[in-house]
Tab-separated table of C-alpha atoms and ligand atoms in Angstrom:
chain	number	residue	atom	x	y	z
X	686	MET	CA	174.962	142.990	83.264
X	687	ASN	CA	176.349	139.615	84.269
X	688	GLU	CA	173.684	137.027	84.875
X	689	GLN	CA	173.116	136.043	88.478
X	690	VAL	CA	170.071	134.390	90.003
X	691	LEU	CA	168.762	134.944	93.533
X	692	VAL	CA	166.206	132.464	94.865
X	693	VAL	CA	164.222	133.418	97.982
X	694	PHE	CA	162.061	130.742	99.572
X	695	PRO	CA	161.081	129.933	103.158
X	696	HIS	CA	161.399	126.143	103.261
X	697	PRO	CA	164.090	123.664	102.351
X	698	ASP	CA	162.318	121.771	99.481
X	699	ASP	CA	160.468	124.820	98.063
X	700	GLU	CA	163.286	125.025	95.530
X	701	ALA	CA	162.804	121.386	94.603
X	702	PHE	CA	159.191	121.261	93.517
X	703	GLY	CA	158.631	124.570	91.766
X	704	VAL	CA	161.929	125.652	90.314
X	705	ALA	CA	164.601	122.942	90.343
X	706	GLY	CA	164.523	122.651	86.539
X	707	THR	CA	164.918	126.386	86.076
X	708	ILE	CA	167.776	126.504	88.596
X	709	LEU	CA	169.504	123.596	86.827
X	710	ALA	CA	169.095	125.307	83.465
X	711	HIS	CA	171.005	128.292	84.885
X	712	THR	CA	173.715	126.528	86.871
X	713	GLN	CA	174.506	124.204	83.967
X	714	GLU	CA	175.208	127.278	81.852
X	715	GLY	CA	177.578	128.478	84.545
X	716	ILE	CA	175.237	131.192	85.818
X	717	PRO	CA	175.663	131.498	89.591
X	718	VAL	CA	172.629	130.967	91.795
X	719	THR	CA	172.337	132.245	95.357
X	720	TYR	CA	169.648	130.639	97.493
X	721	VAL	CA	168.262	132.427	100.533
X	722	CYS	CA	166.286	129.882	102.532
X	723	LEU	CA	164.454	131.680	105.322
X	724	THR	CA	163.695	128.800	107.702
X	725	LEU	CA	165.155	125.443	108.591
X	726	GLY	CA	161.856	123.701	107.887
X	727	ASP	CA	161.848	122.697	111.519
X	728	MET	CA	158.064	122.640	111.932
X	729	GLY	CA	157.327	120.251	109.064
X	730	ARG	CA	154.650	117.599	109.594
X	731	ASN	CA	156.493	115.079	107.480
X	732	LEU	CA	159.110	113.260	109.498
X	733	GLY	CA	159.950	110.594	106.955
X	734	SER	CA	157.825	107.699	105.838
X	735	PRO	CA	158.009	105.778	108.130
X	736	PRO	CA	159.052	108.589	110.517
X	737	PHE	CA	162.786	108.779	111.241
X	738	ALA	CA	162.872	112.354	112.556
X	739	ASN	CA	161.248	114.088	115.489
X	740	ARG	CA	160.460	117.732	116.161
X	741	GLU	CA	163.872	118.323	117.715
X	742	THR	CA	166.019	116.427	115.196
X	743	LEU	CA	164.194	117.673	112.090
X	744	SER	CA	166.172	120.895	111.652
X	745	ASP	CA	169.552	119.117	111.503
X	746	ILE	CA	168.185	116.424	109.204
X	747	ARG	CA	166.731	119.020	106.859
X	748	LYS	CA	169.995	120.993	106.892
X	749	THR	CA	171.787	117.925	105.556
X	750	GLU	CA	169.021	117.314	103.019
X	751	LEU	CA	169.175	120.885	101.729
X	752	ASP	CA	172.973	120.696	101.446
X	753	GLU	CA	172.560	117.632	99.242
X	754	ALA	CA	169.781	119.266	97.185
X	755	CYS	CA	172.013	122.300	96.591
X	756	ARG	CA	174.849	120.026	95.547
X	757	GLN	CA	172.513	118.397	93.003
X	758	LEU	CA	171.387	121.822	91.821
X	759	GLY	CA	174.874	123.247	91.462
X	760	ILE	CA	174.136	125.943	94.049
X	761	SER	CA	177.266	126.851	95.973
X	762	ASP	CA	175.934	129.966	97.702
X	763	LEU	CA	173.260	128.877	100.194
X	764	ARG	CA	172.287	131.356	102.897
X	765	ARG	CA	170.048	130.177	105.710
X	766	PHE	CA	168.290	132.947	107.594
X	767	GLY	CA	167.323	130.592	110.432
X	768	ILE	CA	163.821	131.924	111.106
X	769	ARG	CA	161.581	129.372	112.794
X	770	ASP	CA	159.386	127.557	110.296
X	771	LYS	CA	155.801	128.955	110.170
X	772	MET	CA	156.930	132.223	111.812
X	773	VAL	CA	158.086	134.146	108.715
X	774	GLU	CA	154.950	136.316	108.643
X	775	PHE	CA	155.430	137.162	112.320
X	776	THR	CA	159.056	138.242	112.273
X	777	ASP	CA	159.880	141.918	111.832
X	778	GLN	CA	159.000	142.430	108.150
X	779	ASP	CA	161.214	145.501	107.694
X	780	VAL	CA	164.213	143.690	109.125
X	781	LEU	CA	163.533	140.702	106.873
X	782	ALA	CA	163.264	142.844	103.726
X	783	GLU	CA	166.462	144.623	104.785
X	784	ARG	CA	168.316	141.308	105.198
X	785	ILE	CA	167.222	140.215	101.726
X	786	PHE	CA	168.200	143.620	100.374
X	787	ASP	CA	171.697	143.141	101.819
X	788	VAL	CA	171.982	139.942	99.780
X	789	ILE	CA	170.717	141.756	96.672
X	790	GLU	CA	173.412	144.393	97.143
X	791	ASP	CA	175.978	141.677	97.687
X	792	VAL	CA	175.267	139.472	94.644
X	793	ASN	CA	173.541	141.963	92.311
X	794	PRO	CA	171.014	139.536	90.790
X	795	SER	CA	169.650	139.880	87.267
X	796	LEU	CA	166.795	137.523	88.171
X	797	VAL	CA	165.018	136.942	91.481
X	798	ILE	CA	162.810	133.865	91.916
X	799	THR	CA	160.339	133.802	94.794
X	800	PHE	CA	156.688	133.163	95.619
X	801	TYR	CA	153.927	135.424	94.325
X	802	PRO	CA	152.800	137.308	97.430
X	803	GLY	CA	149.172	136.506	98.208
X	804	TYR	CA	148.973	133.552	95.823
X	805	ALA	CA	151.298	130.987	97.328
X	806	VAL	CA	149.004	129.188	99.833
X	807	HIS	CA	151.370	128.784	102.794
X	808	PRO	CA	151.648	131.934	104.952
X	809	ASP	CA	155.457	131.544	104.970
X	810	HIS	CA	155.435	131.474	101.148
X	811	ASP	CA	153.382	134.672	100.916
X	812	ALA	CA	155.556	136.389	103.520
X	813	ALA	CA	158.742	135.336	101.704
X	814	GLY	CA	157.345	136.728	98.447
X	815	PHE	CA	156.333	140.007	100.070
X	816	ALA	CA	159.725	140.443	101.677
X	817	ALA	CA	161.603	139.622	98.466
X	818	VAL	CA	159.496	142.033	96.414
X	819	ASN	CA	159.903	144.739	99.046
X	820	ALA	CA	163.638	144.194	99.027
X	821	VAL	CA	163.758	144.518	95.220
X	822	LYS	CA	161.721	147.736	95.459
X	823	LYS	CA	164.430	149.298	97.606
X	824	LEU	CA	166.389	149.620	94.368
X	825	PRO	CA	165.534	152.561	92.132
X	826	LYS	CA	163.179	151.862	89.227
X	827	GLY	CA	165.094	150.773	86.174
X	828	GLU	CA	167.751	149.041	88.285
X	829	ARG	CA	165.476	146.355	89.619
X	830	PRO	CA	166.049	142.733	88.612
X	831	THR	CA	163.360	140.702	86.898
X	832	VAL	CA	161.236	138.813	89.416
X	833	TYR	CA	159.787	135.418	88.539
X	834	ALA	CA	156.980	134.693	90.990
X	835	LEU	CA	155.494	131.303	91.695
X	836	ALA	CA	151.731	131.065	92.329
X	837	PHE	CA	149.586	128.041	92.996
X	838	LYS	CA	146.646	129.223	95.034
X	839	GLU	CA	143.299	127.836	93.865
X	840	GLY	CA	141.927	130.225	91.219
X	841	CYS	CA	145.109	132.327	90.941
X	842	GLU	CA	144.952	132.237	87.146
X	843	GLU	CA	141.571	133.967	87.169
X	844	VAL	CA	143.213	136.948	88.857
X	845	LEU	CA	146.776	136.885	87.519
X	846	GLY	CA	146.045	135.473	84.082
X	847	GLU	CA	148.081	132.701	82.549
X	848	PRO	CA	151.726	132.571	83.640
X	849	ASP	CA	153.819	134.544	81.155
X	850	VAL	CA	156.934	132.417	81.683
X	851	VAL	CA	156.625	128.700	80.963
X	852	ARG	CA	159.914	126.849	80.966
X	853	ASP	CA	160.274	123.408	79.473
X	854	VAL	CA	162.294	121.513	82.067
X	855	ARG	CA	161.957	118.033	80.562
X	856	PRO	CA	165.715	117.850	79.942
X	857	PHE	CA	166.185	118.199	83.715
X	858	ALA	CA	163.313	115.993	84.885
X	859	GLU	CA	165.533	113.172	86.158
X	860	GLN	CA	167.833	115.583	87.976
X	861	LYS	CA	164.833	117.417	89.375
X	862	LEU	CA	163.578	114.126	90.799
X	863	LYS	CA	166.967	113.662	92.468
X	864	VAL	CA	166.655	117.096	94.071
X	865	ILE	CA	163.186	116.224	95.329
X	866	GLU	CA	164.533	112.903	96.546
X	867	ALA	CA	167.282	114.667	98.501
X	868	HIS	CA	164.586	116.016	100.811
X	869	GLN	CA	164.061	112.530	102.139
X	870	SER	CA	162.171	113.404	105.306
X	871	GLN	CA	159.592	115.221	103.200
X	872	THR	CA	159.390	113.146	100.054
X	873	SER	CA	160.430	109.554	100.728
X	874	GLY	CA	156.866	108.251	100.335
X	875	MET	CA	156.186	109.926	97.003
X	876	ILE	CA	159.276	109.472	94.826
X	877	GLU	CA	158.200	106.217	93.168
X	878	SER	CA	154.805	107.548	92.150
X	879	MET	CA	156.396	110.732	90.847
X	880	ARG	CA	158.841	108.715	88.768
X	881	ASN	CA	155.962	106.750	87.269
X	882	GLN	CA	154.010	109.944	86.744
X	883	LEU	CA	156.892	111.364	84.798
X	884	LEU	CA	156.602	108.564	82.252
X	885	GLY	CA	152.938	109.363	81.649
X	886	LEU	CA	153.083	113.126	81.868
X	887	GLU	CA	155.622	114.045	79.210
X	888	GLU	CA	153.270	116.489	77.530
X	889	ASP	CA	151.366	117.728	80.553
X	890	VAL	CA	151.995	121.470	80.780
X	891	LYS	CA	150.620	121.542	84.317
X	892	SER	CA	153.055	119.027	85.730
X	893	HIS	CA	155.903	120.733	87.527
X	894	LEU	CA	158.167	117.853	86.527
X	895	THR	CA	157.927	118.844	82.882
X	896	PHE	CA	157.146	122.555	82.823
X	897	GLU	CA	157.795	125.279	85.380
X	898	ARG	CA	155.472	128.231	85.287
X	899	PHE	CA	156.097	131.761	86.566
X	900	TRP	CA	154.443	135.115	86.571
X	901	THR	CA	156.743	138.070	86.046
X	902	TYR	CA	156.047	140.275	89.038
X	903	PRO	CA	155.362	143.934	88.188
X	904	VAL	CA	158.245	145.330	90.267
X	905	ASP	CA	158.081	148.795	88.722
X	906	GLU	CA	154.398	149.312	89.506
X	907	ASP	CA	153.627	151.504	92.481
X	908	ASP	CA	151.793	149.826	95.340
R	1058	MET	CA	160.989	107.485	118.453
R	1059	GLN	CA	159.331	104.305	119.682
R	1060	PRO	CA	155.701	103.436	120.341
R	1061	ILE	CA	154.670	104.753	123.744
R	1062	GLU	CA	155.282	102.371	126.609
R	1063	PRO	CA	152.904	103.876	129.201
R	1064	ILE	CA	154.515	102.434	132.319
R	1065	GLU	CA	157.929	103.703	131.266
R	1066	VAL	CA	156.504	107.118	130.294
R	1067	GLN	CA	154.722	107.384	133.639
R	1068	ARG	CA	158.013	106.732	135.405
R	1069	ARG	CA	159.584	109.617	133.466
R	1070	LEU	CA	156.628	111.920	134.159
R	1071	ASP	CA	156.961	111.270	137.889
R	1072	MET	CA	160.600	112.343	137.693
R	1073	LEU	CA	159.588	115.692	136.130
R	1074	ALA	CA	157.158	116.803	138.836
R	1075	GLY	CA	158.097	119.680	141.094
R	1076	GLU	CA	160.757	121.408	138.992
R	1077	PRO	CA	160.450	124.191	136.404
R	1078	LEU	CA	160.311	122.728	132.895
R	1079	TYR	CA	160.440	124.192	129.422
R	1080	ILE	CA	157.610	122.947	127.249
R	1081	HIS	CA	156.994	122.606	123.551
R	1082	LEU	CA	153.350	121.871	122.774
R	1083	GLU	CA	152.015	121.783	119.247
R	1084	THR	CA	149.098	120.530	117.235
R	1085	THR	CA	148.997	120.763	113.462
R	1086	ASN	CA	146.941	119.817	110.431
R	1087	GLY	CA	149.547	121.176	108.068
R	1088	ALA	CA	149.329	124.418	106.141
R	1089	TYR	CA	148.002	122.669	103.045
R	1090	ALA	CA	145.022	120.906	104.619
R	1091	SER	CA	142.488	123.535	103.548
R	1092	HIS	CA	144.215	124.020	100.187
R	1093	ARG	CA	143.746	120.349	99.311
R	1094	ASP	CA	140.231	120.099	100.746
R	1095	SER	CA	138.381	123.413	101.011
R	1096	SER	CA	135.792	121.871	103.344
R	1097	PHE	CA	138.545	121.066	105.835
R	1098	PHE	CA	138.710	123.496	108.707
R	1099	SER	CA	142.333	123.803	109.706
R	1100	ALA	CA	143.292	124.748	113.236
R	1101	GLY	CA	146.546	124.324	115.050
R	1102	THR	CA	148.782	125.893	117.624
R	1103	PHE	CA	152.203	125.748	119.137
R	1104	PHE	CA	154.114	127.314	121.899
R	1105	ARG	CA	157.776	126.774	122.544
R	1106	ASN	CA	159.594	127.350	125.788
R	1107	ALA	CA	156.677	128.161	128.026
R	1108	GLN	CA	157.794	127.375	131.551
R	1109	LEU	CA	155.649	125.384	133.951
R	1110	THR	CA	156.083	123.425	137.124
R	1111	PHE	CA	153.869	120.409	137.526
R	1112	LEU	CA	152.372	119.089	140.714
R	1113	HIS	CA	151.861	115.742	139.034
R	1114	GLY	CA	151.212	114.249	135.616
R	1115	LYS	CA	149.575	111.117	134.294
R	1116	ILE	CA	149.402	109.146	131.065
R	1117	THR	CA	146.152	107.312	130.295
R	1118	GLY	CA	144.400	105.470	127.474
R	1119	ASP	CA	145.132	102.349	125.450
R	1120	GLY	CA	146.865	104.219	122.641
R	1121	PRO	CA	146.796	106.755	121.232
R	1122	PHE	CA	147.453	108.074	124.721
R	1123	ARG	CA	146.349	111.090	126.726
R	1124	ILE	CA	148.463	113.089	129.109
R	1125	GLY	CA	147.255	115.514	131.770
R	1126	PHE	CA	149.385	117.625	134.072
R	1127	GLU	CA	148.164	119.641	136.989
R	1128	THR	CA	149.949	122.842	137.999
R	1129	GLU	CA	149.391	125.149	140.935
R	1130	LEU	CA	147.066	127.305	138.825
R	1131	GLY	CA	145.738	125.022	136.105
R	1132	TRP	CA	146.235	122.197	133.671
R	1133	LEU	CA	148.044	121.025	130.587
R	1134	TYR	CA	146.368	118.362	128.440
R	1135	ALA	CA	147.272	116.547	125.256
R	1136	GLU	CA	145.677	113.644	123.361
R	1137	GLY	CA	146.640	111.600	120.344
R	1138	LEU	CA	150.138	110.701	121.535
R	1139	THR	CA	151.626	107.593	119.919
R	1140	ASP	CA	155.430	107.733	120.138
R	1141	TRP	CA	158.111	108.855	122.546
R	1142	THR	CA	161.791	109.071	123.211
R	1143	VAL	CA	164.221	110.514	125.733
R	1144	ASP	CA	166.942	112.152	123.688
R	1145	SER	CA	170.643	112.560	124.401
R	1146	GLU	CA	169.918	115.817	126.236
R	1147	GLU	CA	167.541	114.012	128.593
R	1148	ARG	CA	164.525	115.714	127.078
R	1149	LEU	CA	161.246	113.813	127.117
R	1150	LEU	CA	159.827	114.029	123.599
R	1151	MET	CA	156.385	112.704	122.764
R	1152	ALA	CA	154.472	112.904	119.517
R	1153	GLY	CA	151.308	111.706	117.847
R	1154	HIS	CA	151.650	110.508	114.256
R	1155	ASP	CA	148.676	109.941	111.983
R	1156	GLN	CA	148.149	106.885	109.747
R	1157	GLU	CA	150.589	108.332	107.209
R	1158	GLY	CA	153.242	108.983	109.849
R	1159	LYS	CA	152.734	112.755	109.733
R	1160	LEU	CA	152.988	114.744	112.914
R	1161	ALA	CA	149.641	115.689	114.473
R	1162	ILE	CA	150.756	116.648	117.962
R	1163	ALA	CA	154.011	117.134	119.829
R	1164	LEU	CA	154.507	117.475	123.574
R	1165	GLU	CA	158.047	117.906	124.870
R	1166	PHE	CA	159.648	118.624	128.218
R	1167	SER	CA	163.126	119.871	128.923
R	1168	ARG	CA	165.019	121.200	131.933
R	1169	LYS	CA	166.863	123.633	129.639
R	1170	PRO	CA	165.215	125.885	127.033
R	1171	PHE	CA	164.698	124.363	123.589
R	1172	PRO	CA	166.585	126.150	120.789
R	1173	LYS	CA	164.487	129.024	119.483
U	378	ZN	ZN1	157.140	125.622	101.381
């Protein structure tokens, strides 16, 4: 099977913090990455530091930011689902899983990256993870892609164990910072401290700038 | 947005009385507040495109500001407002930003529905 990655997240910038290094590792090998971003991030609290956006301009600003982040990441297939930010868990869940399934049928991914349902803190994250997993499960067992799931809820390791996939993304740390920086309205106040952190954290396995950690989701297990 | 200029805002509020308006009202602590500090009790709300007609409205306080509107059947109230603008679509947008510049409250009025 040809390699193809499908990333499913709810917010523009979710791809930056948790998985930019992993995405870069794939795109730089010429492996295509499709990114389904469920919302426009239009209910974010961060409006720039100092604020340069308002509630009504934020969606357009974040569209431009995500375009730039995707350019940095080498993602040419970005699909925005346009759900209102914060409302992912309240939209019709069957319709959402079906829409993601349509993308799966279209691009035939070998790897899906999403949030670990129930362990991703923000209700939109959990809902995105649920929908992505449910979409994958529409395929017959044995034909389902691998799912890397991202978890960061307090205490998640006590339940899920240690992440089984730990990717060294130090070669991409600078580029990852650029992706984070592209989301200016969300990150403009923190870039400097992250850059300094990077110098001190070279060996820190827990820093997402140096290592990205995933749990392989048991897609073939029955619910 | 600019810091609220209460006299100017009051002038705008007076212009909005008596006609049906679409309203966006929102308060937020952010979805991560309780994740970062488990003792923090997070509550928030928003509605978008509720329609109300005001009898009259008033801005008070020395900043952050309060706004109260009376309708035929009840009230709309918001506090913690710091900044405002009237955008190119003639919508009155007000917001309260905390010390870090993050949104804490938004109160917006428009004659046409806001995009969903
Ligand atoms: Zn997010």
